[in-house]
Tab-separated table of C-alpha atoms in Angstrom:
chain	number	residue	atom	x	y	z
L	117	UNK	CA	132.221	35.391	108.826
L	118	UNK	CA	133.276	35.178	105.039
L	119	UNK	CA	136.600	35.885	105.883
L	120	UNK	CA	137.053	32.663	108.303
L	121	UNK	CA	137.224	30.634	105.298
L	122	UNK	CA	140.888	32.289	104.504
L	123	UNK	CA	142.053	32.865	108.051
L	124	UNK	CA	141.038	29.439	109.554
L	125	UNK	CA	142.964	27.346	107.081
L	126	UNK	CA	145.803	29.439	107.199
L	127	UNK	CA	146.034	29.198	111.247
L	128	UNK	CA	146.041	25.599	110.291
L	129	UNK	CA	148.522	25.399	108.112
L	130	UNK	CA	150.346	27.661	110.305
L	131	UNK	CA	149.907	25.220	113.232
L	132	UNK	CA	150.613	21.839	112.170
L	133	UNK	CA	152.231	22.772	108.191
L	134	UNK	CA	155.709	21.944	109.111
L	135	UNK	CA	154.998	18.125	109.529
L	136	UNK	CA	152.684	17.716	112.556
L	137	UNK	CA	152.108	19.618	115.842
L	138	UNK	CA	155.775	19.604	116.918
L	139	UNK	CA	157.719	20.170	113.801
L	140	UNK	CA	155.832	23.125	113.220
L	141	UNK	CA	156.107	24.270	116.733
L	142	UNK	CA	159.966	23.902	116.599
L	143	UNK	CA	159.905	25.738	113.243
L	144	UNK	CA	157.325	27.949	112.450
L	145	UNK	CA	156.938	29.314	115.874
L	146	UNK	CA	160.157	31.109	115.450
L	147	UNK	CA	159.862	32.134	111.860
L	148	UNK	CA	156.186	33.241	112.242
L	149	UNK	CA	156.960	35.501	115.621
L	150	UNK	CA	159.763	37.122	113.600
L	151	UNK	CA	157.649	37.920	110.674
L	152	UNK	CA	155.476	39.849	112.986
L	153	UNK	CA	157.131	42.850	112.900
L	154	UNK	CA	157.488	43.460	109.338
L	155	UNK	CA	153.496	42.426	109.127
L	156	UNK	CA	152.910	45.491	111.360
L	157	UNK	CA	155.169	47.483	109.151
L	158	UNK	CA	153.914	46.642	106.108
L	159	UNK	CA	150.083	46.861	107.702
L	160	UNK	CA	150.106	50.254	109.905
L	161	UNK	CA	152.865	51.981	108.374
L	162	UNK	CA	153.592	51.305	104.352
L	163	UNK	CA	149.836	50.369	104.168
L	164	UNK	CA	150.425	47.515	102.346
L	165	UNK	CA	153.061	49.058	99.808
L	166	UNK	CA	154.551	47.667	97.944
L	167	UNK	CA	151.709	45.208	97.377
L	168	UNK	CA	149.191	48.425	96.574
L	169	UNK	CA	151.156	48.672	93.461
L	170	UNK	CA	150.024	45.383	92.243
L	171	UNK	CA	146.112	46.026	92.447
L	172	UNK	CA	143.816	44.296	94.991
L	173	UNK	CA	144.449	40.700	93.489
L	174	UNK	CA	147.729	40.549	93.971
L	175	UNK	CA	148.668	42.921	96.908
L	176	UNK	CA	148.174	40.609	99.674
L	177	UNK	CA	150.127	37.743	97.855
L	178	UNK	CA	152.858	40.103	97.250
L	179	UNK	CA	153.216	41.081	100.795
L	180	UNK	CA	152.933	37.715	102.096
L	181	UNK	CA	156.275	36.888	100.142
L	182	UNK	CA	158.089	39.988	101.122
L	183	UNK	CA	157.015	38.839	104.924
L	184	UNK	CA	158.478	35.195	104.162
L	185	UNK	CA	161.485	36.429	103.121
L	186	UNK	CA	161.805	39.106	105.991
L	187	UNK	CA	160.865	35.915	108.133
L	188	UNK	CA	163.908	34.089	107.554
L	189	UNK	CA	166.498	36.810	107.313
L	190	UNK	CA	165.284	37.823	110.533
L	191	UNK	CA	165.394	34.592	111.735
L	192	UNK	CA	169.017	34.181	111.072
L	193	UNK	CA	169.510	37.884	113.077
L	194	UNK	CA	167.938	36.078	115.886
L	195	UNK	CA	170.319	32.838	115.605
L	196	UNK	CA	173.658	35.472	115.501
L	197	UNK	CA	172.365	37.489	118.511
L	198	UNK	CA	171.849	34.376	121.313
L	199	UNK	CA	175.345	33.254	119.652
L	200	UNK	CA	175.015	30.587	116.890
L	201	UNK	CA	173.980	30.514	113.043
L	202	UNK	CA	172.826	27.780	111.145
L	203	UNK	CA	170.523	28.243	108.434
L	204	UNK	CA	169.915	24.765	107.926
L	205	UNK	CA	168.728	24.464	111.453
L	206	UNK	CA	165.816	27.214	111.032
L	207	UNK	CA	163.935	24.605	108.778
L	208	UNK	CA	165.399	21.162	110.540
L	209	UNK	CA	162.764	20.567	113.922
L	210	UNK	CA	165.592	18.284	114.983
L	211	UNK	CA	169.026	19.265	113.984
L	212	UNK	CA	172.344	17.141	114.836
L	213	UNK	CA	173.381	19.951	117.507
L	214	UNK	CA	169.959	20.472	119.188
L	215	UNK	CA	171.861	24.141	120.495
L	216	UNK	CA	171.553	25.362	117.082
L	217	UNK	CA	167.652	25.006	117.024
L	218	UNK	CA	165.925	28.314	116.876
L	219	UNK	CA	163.176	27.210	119.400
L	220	UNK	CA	163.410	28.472	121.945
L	221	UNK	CA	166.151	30.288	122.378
L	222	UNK	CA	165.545	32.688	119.961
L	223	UNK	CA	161.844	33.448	121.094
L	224	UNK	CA	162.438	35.836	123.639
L	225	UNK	CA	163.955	38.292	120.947
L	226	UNK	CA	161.503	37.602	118.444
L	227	UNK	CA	159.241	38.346	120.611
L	228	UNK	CA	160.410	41.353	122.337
L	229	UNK	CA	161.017	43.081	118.987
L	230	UNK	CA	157.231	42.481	117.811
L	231	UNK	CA	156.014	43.938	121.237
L	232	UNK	CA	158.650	46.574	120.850
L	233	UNK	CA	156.904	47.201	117.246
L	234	UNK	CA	153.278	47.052	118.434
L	235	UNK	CA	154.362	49.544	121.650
L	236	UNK	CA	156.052	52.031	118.946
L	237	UNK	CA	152.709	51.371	116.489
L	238	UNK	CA	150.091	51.616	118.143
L	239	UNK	CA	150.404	52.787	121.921
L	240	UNK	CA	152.777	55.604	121.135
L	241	UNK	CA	151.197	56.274	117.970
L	242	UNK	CA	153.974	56.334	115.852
L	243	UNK	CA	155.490	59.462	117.237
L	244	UNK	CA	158.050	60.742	116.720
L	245	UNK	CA	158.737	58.761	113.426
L	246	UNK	CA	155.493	59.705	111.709
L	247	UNK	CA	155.795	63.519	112.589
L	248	UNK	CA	159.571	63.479	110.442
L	249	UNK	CA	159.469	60.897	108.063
L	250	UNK	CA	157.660	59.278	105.265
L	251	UNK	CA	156.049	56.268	105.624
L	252	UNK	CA	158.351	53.947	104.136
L	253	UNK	CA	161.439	55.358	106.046
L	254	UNK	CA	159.237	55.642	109.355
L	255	UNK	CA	158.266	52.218	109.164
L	256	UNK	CA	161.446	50.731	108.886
L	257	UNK	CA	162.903	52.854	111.279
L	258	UNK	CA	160.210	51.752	113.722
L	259	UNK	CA	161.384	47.989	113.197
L	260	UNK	CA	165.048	48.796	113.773
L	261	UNK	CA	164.159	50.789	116.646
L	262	UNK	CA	162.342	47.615	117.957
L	263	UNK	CA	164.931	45.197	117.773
L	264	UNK	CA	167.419	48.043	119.379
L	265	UNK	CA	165.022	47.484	122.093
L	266	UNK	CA	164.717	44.078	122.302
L	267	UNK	CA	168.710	43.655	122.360
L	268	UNK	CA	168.750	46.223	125.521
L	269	UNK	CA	166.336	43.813	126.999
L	270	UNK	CA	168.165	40.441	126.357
L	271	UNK	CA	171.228	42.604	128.068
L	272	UNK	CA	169.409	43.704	130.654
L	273	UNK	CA	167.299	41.226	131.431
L	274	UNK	CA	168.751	37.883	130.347
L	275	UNK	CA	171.772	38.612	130.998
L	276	UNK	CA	173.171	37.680	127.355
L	277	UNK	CA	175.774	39.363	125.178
L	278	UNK	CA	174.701	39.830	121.278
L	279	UNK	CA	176.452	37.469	119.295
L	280	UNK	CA	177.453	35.360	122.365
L	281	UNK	CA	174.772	33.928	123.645
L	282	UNK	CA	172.474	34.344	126.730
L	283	UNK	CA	173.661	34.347	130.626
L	284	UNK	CA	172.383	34.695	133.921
L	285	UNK	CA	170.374	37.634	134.097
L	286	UNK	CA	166.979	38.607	136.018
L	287	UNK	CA	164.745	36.743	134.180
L	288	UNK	CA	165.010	33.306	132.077
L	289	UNK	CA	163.726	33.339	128.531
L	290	UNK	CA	160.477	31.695	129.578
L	291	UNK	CA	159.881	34.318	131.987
L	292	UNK	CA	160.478	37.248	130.088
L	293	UNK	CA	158.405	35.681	126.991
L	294	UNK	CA	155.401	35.436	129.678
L	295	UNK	CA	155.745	38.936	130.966
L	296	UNK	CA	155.658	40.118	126.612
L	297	UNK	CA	152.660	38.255	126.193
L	298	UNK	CA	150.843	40.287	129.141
L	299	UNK	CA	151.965	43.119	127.457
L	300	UNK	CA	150.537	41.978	124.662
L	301	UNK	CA	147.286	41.536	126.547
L	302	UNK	CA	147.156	44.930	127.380
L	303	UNK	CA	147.785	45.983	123.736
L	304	UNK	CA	145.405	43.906	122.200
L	305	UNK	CA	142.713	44.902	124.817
L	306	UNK	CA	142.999	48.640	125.111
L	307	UNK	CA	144.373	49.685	121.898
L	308	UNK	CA	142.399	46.800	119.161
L	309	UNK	CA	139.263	45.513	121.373
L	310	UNK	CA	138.393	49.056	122.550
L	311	UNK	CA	140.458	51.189	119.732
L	312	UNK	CA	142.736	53.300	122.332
L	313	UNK	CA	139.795	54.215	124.964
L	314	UNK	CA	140.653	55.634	127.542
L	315	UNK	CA	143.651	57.230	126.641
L	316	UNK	CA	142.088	59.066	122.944
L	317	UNK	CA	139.893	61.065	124.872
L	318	UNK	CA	143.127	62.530	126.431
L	319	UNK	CA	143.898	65.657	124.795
L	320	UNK	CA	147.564	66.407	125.223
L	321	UNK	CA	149.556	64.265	123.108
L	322	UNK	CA	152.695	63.807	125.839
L	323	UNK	CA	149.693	62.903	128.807
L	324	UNK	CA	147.948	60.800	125.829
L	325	UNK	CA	151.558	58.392	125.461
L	326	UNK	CA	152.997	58.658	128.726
L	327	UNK	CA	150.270	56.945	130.521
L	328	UNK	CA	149.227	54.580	127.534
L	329	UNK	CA	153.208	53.762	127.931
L	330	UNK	CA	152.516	53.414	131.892
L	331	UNK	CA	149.366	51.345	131.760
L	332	UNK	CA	150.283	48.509	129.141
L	333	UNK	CA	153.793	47.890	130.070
L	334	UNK	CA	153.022	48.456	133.625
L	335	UNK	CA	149.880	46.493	133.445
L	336	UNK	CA	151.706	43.450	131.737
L	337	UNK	CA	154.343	43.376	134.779
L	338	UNK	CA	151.982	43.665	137.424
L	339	UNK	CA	149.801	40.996	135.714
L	340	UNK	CA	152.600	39.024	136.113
L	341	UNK	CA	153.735	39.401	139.451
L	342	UNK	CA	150.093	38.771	140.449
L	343	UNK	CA	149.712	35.629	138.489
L	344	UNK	CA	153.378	34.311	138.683
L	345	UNK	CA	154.378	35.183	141.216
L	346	UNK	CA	151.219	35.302	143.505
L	347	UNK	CA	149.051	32.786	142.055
L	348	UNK	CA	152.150	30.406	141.313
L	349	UNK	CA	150.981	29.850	137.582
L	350	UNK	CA	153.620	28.711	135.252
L	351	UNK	CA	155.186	31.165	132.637
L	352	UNK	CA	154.183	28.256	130.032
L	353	UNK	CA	151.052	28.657	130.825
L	354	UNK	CA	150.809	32.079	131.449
L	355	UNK	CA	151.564	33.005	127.958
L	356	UNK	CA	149.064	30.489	126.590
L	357	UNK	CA	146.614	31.876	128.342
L	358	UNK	CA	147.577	35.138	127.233
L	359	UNK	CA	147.951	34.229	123.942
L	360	UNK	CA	144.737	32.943	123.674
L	361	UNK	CA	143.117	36.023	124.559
L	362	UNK	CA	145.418	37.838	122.024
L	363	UNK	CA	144.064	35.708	119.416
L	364	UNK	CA	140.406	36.470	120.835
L	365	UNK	CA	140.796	39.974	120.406
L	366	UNK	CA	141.989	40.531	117.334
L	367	UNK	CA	139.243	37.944	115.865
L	368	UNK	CA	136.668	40.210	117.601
L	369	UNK	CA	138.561	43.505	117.164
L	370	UNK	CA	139.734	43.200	114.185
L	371	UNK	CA	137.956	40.465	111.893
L	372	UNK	CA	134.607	40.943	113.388
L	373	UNK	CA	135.034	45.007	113.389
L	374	UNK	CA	132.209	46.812	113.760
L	375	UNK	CA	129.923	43.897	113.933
L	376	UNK	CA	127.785	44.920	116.939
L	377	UNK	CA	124.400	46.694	116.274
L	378	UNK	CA	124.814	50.358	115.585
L	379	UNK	CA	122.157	51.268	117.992
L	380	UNK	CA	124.432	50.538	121.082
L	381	UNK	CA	126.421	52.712	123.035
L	382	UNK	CA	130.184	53.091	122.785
L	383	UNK	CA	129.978	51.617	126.841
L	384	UNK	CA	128.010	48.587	125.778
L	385	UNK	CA	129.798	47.464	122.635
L	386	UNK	CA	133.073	47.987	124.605
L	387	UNK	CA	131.994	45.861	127.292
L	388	UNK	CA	130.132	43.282	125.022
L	389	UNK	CA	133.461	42.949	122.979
L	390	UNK	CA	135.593	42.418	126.051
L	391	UNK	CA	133.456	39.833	126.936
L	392	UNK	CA	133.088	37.497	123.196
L	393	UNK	CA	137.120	38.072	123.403
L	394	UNK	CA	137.005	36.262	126.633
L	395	UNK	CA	134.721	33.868	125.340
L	396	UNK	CA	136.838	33.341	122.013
L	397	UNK	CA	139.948	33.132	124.287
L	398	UNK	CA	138.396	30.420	126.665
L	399	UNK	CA	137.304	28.533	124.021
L	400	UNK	CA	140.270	28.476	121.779
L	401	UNK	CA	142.470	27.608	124.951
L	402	UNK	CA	140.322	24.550	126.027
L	403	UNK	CA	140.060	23.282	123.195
L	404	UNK	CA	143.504	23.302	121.521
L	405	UNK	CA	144.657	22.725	125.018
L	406	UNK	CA	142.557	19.258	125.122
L	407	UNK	CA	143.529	18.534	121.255
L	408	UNK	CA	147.376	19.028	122.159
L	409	UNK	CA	146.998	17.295	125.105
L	410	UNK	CA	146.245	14.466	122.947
L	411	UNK	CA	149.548	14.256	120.909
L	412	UNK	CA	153.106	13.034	121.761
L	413	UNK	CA	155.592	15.522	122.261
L	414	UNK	CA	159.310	14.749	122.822
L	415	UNK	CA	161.034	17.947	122.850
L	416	UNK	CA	158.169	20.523	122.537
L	417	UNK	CA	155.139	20.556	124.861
L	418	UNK	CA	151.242	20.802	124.336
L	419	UNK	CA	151.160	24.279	126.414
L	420	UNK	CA	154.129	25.786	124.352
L	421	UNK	CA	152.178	24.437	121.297
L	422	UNK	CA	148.621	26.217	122.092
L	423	UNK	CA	150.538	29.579	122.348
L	424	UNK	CA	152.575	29.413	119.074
L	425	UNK	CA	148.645	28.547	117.415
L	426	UNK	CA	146.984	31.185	119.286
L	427	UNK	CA	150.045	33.990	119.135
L	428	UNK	CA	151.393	32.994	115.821
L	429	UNK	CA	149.091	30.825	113.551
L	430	UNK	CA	145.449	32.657	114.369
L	431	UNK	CA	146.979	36.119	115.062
L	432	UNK	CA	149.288	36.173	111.487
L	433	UNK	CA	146.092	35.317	110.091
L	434	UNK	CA	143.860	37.752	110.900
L	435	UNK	CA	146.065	40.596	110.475
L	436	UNK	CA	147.242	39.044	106.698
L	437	UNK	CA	143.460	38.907	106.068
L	438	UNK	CA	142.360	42.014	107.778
L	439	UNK	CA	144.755	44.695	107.467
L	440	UNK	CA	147.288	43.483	104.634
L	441	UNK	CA	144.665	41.809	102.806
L	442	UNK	CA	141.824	43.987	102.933
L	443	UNK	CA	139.580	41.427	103.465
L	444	UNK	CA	140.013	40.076	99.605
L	445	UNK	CA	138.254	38.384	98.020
L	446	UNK	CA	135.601	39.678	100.533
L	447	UNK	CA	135.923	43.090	100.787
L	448	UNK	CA	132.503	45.234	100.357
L	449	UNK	CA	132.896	47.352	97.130
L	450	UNK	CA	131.755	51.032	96.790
């Protein structure tokens, strides 16, 4: 509970920082989703170096900077793949050529390389990068291999050319962000909410990956095609939604870890915990949902907004807190 006094103020600041609602979704949106995977890097595979070599006062602080500065360098990457640079733009909500804003054409590969990061992380374990290299050199290789990946898909699927901008491919940006953000879902749910189960009672390391592979990307498509395409819900919406349980579970997973009574079963507090993230989620959605609902929004929109505060603003700050962090100044000594 102590450690919602850090992470709440930060998801604010994160959310409306930049100016207001809009500003900061035009903005920080961007910068925050391409921070993301260099705060998985520095959180699951340097753990937290170089920051450790600071002491616990001053790791966190010194990780956070190195994850600015990754931020916007990575921002720029993003602005040169979909085919124009400005670097005055990545801080401008409304520049004079509105083509050189980063939102939102650059979300779909900032977003594809953290999903690519968290796939590589924590669903495939790290293999075959942690089995060869050292931590450091794993780690970064894991984020290059991630944005390798998320260039394939903006060929494959949106059609574009790096460094030329985006064409007519299968799938617009919107819809390929929406179809991420389920496979987010599945991440978040199987692999923080219920730490891997099923798939780490599975033995053989090739079964273990193939079908955690199979059943989070595959679930996240067929999620989609269900809701999208079945149920006719919007790919705005459908990746508010989605973030918003993303944000649930890593509050419960992750800042609220191990908080349910010992004495239960592993069957009960995995159910239990599914169901407070799907409270948290509901909650969170409504009610930033209503509150957005309440602004004015010229270029952005309230849906797009309650996604960047969910995906970006609450989910940066847990895992800064949690797992770069340490939970300081709250962390139980001894």
């Amino acid at each position: 509970m102590a450690g919602l006094l850090l992470v709440v103020p930060v998801a604010v600041l994160l959310a409306v920082g930049a100016g207001g609602a809009e500003p900061s979704l035009l903005v920080l949106s961007p910068l925050v989703t391409f921070s993301l995977p260099v705060v998985a890097m520095i959180a699951f595979w340097w753990e937290d170096w170089p920051g450790t070599r600071l002491g616990p006062n001053w790791a966190g602080w010194a990780d956070t900077v190195l994850v600015v500065l990754a931020a916007i360098a990575l921002t720029v990457l993003g602005q040169a793949v979909v085919g124009h640079v400005s670097f005055a733009a990545i801080f401008d909500p409304s520049p004079e050529i509105l083509e050189l804003s980063t939102f939102p054409a650059t979300m779909p590969i900032a977003g594809a390389a953290f999903v690519a990061t968290l796939q590589l992380t924590l669903v495939t374990e790290g293999w075959p990068l942690r089995r060869y290299l050292k931590p450091i050199p794993a780690g970064a290789c894991a984020v290059v291999l991630a944005w390798l990946i998320a260039m394939v898909l903006f060929v494959l699927l949106l059609g574009g050319k790096p460094f030329q901008g985006e064409g007519h491919g299968l799938l617009t940006g919107g819809q390929l962000g929406a179809v991420l953000t389920l496979v987010g879902v599945w991440q978040v749910w199987l692999f923080v909410v219920w730490r891997g189960f099923p798939f780490c009672r599975i033995r053989r390391q090739w079964v273990r990956l193939v079908s955690g592979n199979a059943v989070t990307i595959g679930g996240g498509i067929l999620t989609y095609l269900a809701l999208a395409q079945g149920a006719g819900v919007s790919t705005p919406t459908l990746s508010a939604v989605a973030g918003s349980f993303i944000a649930g579970g890593l509050i419960i997973g992750m800042l609220f870890e191990d908080a349910l009574p010992a004495r239960w079963s592993l069957p009960q507090e995995r159910a239990v915990s599914l169901v407070f993230s799907l409270a948290v989620a509901a909650a969170l959605h409504l009610i930033l949902l209503a509150l957005a609902d309440s602004l004015h929004w010229d270029r952005g929109s309230a849906i797009d907004w309650v996604g960047h505060v969910t995906l970006n603003a609450i989910g940066l700050a847990v895992i800064l807190h949690v797992a770069i962090g340490r939970r300081w100044p709250f962390a139980r000594t001894g």
